[in-house]
PDB file of C-alpha atoms in Angstrom:
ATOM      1  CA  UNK A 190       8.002 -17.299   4.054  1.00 88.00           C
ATOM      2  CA  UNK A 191       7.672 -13.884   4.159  1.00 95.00           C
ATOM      3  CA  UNK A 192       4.329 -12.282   6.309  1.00 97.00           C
ATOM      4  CA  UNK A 193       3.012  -8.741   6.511  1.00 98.00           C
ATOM      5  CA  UNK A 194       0.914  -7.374   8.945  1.00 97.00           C
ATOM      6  CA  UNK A 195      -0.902  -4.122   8.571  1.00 97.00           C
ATOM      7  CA  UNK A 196      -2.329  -1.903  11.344  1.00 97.00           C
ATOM      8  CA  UNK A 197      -3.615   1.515  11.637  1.00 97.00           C
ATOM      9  CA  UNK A 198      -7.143   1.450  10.401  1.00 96.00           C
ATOM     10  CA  UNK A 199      -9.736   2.984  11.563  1.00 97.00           C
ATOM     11  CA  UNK A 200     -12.868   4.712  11.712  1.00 98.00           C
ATOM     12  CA  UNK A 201     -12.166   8.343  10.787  1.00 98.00           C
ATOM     13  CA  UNK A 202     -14.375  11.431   9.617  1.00 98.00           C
ATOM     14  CA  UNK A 203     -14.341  13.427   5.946  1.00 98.00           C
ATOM     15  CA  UNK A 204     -11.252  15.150   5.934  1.00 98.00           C
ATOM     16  CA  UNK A 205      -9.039  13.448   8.592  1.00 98.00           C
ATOM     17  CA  UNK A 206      -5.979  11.759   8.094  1.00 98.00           C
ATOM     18  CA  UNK A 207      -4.727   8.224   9.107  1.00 98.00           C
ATOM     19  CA  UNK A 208      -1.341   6.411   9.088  1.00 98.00           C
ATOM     20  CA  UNK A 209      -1.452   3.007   8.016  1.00 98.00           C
ATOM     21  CA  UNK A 210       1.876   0.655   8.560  1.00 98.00           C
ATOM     22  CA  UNK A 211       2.537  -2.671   7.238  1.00 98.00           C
ATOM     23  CA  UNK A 212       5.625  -5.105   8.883  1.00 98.00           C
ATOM     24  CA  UNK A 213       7.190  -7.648   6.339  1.00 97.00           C
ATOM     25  CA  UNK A 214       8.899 -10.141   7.774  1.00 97.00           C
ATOM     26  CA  UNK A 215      11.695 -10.337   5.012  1.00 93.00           C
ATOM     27  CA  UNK A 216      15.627 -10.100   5.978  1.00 92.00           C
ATOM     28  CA  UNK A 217      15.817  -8.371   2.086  1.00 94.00           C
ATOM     29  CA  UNK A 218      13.327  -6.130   2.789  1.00 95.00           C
ATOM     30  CA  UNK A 219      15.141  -3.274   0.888  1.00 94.00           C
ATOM     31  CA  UNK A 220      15.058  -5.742  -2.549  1.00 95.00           C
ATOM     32  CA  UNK A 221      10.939  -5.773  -2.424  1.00 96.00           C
ATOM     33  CA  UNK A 222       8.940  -3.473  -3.888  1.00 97.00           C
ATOM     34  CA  UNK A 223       6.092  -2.226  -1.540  1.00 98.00           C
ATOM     35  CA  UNK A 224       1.983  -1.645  -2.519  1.00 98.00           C
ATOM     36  CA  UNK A 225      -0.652  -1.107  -0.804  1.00 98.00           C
ATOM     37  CA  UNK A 226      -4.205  -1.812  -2.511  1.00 98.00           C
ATOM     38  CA  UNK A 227      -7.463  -1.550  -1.497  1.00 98.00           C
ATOM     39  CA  UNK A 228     -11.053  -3.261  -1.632  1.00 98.00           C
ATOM     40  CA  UNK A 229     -14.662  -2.132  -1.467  1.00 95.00           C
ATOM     41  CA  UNK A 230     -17.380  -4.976  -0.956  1.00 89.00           C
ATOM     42  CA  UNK A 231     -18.091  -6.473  -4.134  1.00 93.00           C
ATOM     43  CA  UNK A 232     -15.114  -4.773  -6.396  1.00 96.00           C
ATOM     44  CA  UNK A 233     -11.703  -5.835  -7.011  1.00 96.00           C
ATOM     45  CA  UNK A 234      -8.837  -5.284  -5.891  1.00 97.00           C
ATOM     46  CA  UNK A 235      -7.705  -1.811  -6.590  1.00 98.00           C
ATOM     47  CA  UNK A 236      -4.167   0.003  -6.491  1.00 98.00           C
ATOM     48  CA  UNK A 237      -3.486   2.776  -4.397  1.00 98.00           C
ATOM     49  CA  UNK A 238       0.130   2.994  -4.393  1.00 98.00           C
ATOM     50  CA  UNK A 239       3.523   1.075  -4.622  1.00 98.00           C
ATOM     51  CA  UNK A 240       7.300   1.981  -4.128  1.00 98.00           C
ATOM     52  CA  UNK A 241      10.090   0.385  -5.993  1.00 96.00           C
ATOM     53  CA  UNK A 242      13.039  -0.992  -4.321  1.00 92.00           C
ATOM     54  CA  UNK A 243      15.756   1.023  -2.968  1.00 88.00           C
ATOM     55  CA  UNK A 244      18.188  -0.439  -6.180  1.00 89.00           C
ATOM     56  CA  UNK A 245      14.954   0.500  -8.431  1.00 87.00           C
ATOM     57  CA  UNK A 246      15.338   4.499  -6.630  1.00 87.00           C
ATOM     58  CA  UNK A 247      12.332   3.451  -4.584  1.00 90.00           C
ATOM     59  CA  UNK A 248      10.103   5.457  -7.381  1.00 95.00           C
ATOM     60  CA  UNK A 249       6.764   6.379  -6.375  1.00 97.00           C
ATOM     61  CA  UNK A 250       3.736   5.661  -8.378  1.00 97.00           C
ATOM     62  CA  UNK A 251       0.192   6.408  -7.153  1.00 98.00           C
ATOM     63  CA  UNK A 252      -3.582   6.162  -8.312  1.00 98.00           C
ATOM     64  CA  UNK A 253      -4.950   9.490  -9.894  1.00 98.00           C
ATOM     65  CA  UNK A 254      -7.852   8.819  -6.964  1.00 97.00           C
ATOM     66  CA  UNK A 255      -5.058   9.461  -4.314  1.00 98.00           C
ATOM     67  CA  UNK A 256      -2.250  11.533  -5.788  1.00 96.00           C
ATOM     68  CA  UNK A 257      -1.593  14.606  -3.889  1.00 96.00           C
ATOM     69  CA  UNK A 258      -3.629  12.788  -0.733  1.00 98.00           C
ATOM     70  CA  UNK A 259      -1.654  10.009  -0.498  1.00 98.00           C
ATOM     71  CA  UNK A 260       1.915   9.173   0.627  1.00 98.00           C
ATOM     72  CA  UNK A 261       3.296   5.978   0.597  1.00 98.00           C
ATOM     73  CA  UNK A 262       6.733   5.059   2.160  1.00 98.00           C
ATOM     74  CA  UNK A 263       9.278   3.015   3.526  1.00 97.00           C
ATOM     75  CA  UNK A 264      12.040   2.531   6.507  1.00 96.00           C
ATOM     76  CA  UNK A 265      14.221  -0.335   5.594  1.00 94.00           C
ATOM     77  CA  UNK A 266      15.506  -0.485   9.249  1.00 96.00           C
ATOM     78  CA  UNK A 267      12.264  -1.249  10.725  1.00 97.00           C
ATOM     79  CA  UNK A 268      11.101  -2.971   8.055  1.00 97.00           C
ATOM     80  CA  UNK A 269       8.160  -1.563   7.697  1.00 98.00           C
ATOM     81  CA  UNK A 270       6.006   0.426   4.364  1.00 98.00           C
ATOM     82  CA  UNK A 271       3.622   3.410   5.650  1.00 98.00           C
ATOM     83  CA  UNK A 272       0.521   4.958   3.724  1.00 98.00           C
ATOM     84  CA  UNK A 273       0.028   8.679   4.978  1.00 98.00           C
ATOM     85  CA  UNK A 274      -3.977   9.076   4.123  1.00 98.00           C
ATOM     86  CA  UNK A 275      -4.779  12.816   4.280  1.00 98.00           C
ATOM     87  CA  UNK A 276      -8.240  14.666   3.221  1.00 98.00           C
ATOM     88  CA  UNK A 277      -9.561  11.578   3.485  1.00 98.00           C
ATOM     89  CA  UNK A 278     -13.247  11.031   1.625  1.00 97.00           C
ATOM     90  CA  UNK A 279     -15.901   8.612   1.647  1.00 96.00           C
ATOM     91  CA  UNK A 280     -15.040   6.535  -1.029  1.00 96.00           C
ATOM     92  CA  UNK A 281     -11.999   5.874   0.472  1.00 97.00           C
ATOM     93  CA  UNK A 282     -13.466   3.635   2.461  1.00 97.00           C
ATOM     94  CA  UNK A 283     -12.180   0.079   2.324  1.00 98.00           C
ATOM     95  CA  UNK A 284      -9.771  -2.657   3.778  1.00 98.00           C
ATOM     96  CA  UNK A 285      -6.563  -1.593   2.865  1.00 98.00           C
ATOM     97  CA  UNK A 286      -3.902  -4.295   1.767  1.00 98.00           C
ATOM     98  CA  UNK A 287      -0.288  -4.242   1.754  1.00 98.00           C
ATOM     99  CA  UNK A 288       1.352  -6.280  -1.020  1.00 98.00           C
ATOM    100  CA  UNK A 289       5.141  -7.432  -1.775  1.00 97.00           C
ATOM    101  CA  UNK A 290       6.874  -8.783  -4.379  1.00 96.00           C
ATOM    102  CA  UNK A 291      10.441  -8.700  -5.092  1.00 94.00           C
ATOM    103  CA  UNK A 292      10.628  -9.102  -8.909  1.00 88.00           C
ATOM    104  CA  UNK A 293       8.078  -7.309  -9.866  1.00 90.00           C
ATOM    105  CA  UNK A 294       8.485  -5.760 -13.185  1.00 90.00           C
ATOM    106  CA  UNK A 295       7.566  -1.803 -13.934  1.00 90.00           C
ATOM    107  CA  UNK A 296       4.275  -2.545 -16.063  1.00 91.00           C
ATOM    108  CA  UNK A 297       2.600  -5.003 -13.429  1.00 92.00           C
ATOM    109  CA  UNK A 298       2.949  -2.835 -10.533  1.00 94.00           C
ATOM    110  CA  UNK A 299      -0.693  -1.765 -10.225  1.00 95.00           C
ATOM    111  CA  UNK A 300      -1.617  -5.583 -10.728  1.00 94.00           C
ATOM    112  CA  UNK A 301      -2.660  -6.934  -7.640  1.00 94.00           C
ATOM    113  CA  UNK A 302      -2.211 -10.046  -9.774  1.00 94.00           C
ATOM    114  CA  UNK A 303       1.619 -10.163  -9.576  1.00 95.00           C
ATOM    115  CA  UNK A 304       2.311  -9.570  -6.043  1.00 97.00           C
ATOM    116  CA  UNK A 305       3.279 -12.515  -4.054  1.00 96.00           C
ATOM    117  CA  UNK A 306       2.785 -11.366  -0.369  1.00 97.00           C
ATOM    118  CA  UNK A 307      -0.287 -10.181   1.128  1.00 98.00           C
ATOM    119  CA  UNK A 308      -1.112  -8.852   4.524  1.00 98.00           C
ATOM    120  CA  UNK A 309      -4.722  -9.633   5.639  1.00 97.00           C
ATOM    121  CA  UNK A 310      -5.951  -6.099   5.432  1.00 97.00           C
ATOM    122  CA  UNK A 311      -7.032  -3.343   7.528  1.00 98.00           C
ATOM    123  CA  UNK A 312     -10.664  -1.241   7.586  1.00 98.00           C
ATOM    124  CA  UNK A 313     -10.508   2.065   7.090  1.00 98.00           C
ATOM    125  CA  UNK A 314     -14.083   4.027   7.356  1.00 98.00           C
ATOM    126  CA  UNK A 315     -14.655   7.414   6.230  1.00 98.00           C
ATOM    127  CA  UNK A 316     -17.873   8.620   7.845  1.00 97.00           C
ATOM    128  CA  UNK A 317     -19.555  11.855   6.432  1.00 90.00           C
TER     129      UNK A 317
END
């Protein structure tokens, strides 16, 4: 069974920046495709960003609401997927969820939907 556990959220001002990290417990890690999605109270799930595997180029994709803010990525020898936040604003306040799947195809990757793995989230509060 593969787990993921985020950390690195936080209550943070307009304009700051936070690092968030996610551990998967997979010995393949390298094979999964990465995501990270996040929730406000009352919405859906909502994509932030994803990176392919490393035999996929590990292409980037990103939400229009976080490109040029955002930066997801990956070291396979820790195992672990990163989100750099930067300029952060108030509506990106939310608990942020890593995601993993490794068969994902290219036109579900911002569907929370077809992810199999889920971390259990992490706040992130951006106070103005």
């Amino acid at each position: 069974q593969v787990q993921l556990v985020e950390s690195g959220g936080g209550l943070v001002q307009v304009g700051a920046s936070l690092r968030l990290s996610c551990v998967v417990s997979a010995r393949t890690f390298s094979q999964y495709t990465v995501a990270w999605f996040r929730q406000r109270p009352g919405t859906e799930r909502e994509f932030v960003a994803v990176m392919r595997s490393r035999v996929r180029g590990s292409a980037t994709y990103y939400a229009d609401s976080v490109k040029d803010r955002f930066t997801i990525s990956r070291d396979n020898a820790k195992n672990t997927v990163y989100l750099q936040m930067n300029r952060l604003k108030p509506e990106d306040t939310a608990v942020y969820y890593c995601a993993a799947d490794m068969g994902i195809i290219l036109s579900s990757l911002r569907n929370y939907a077809h992810y199999d793995y889920w971390g259990q989230g992490t706040q992130v509060t951006v106070s103005s």
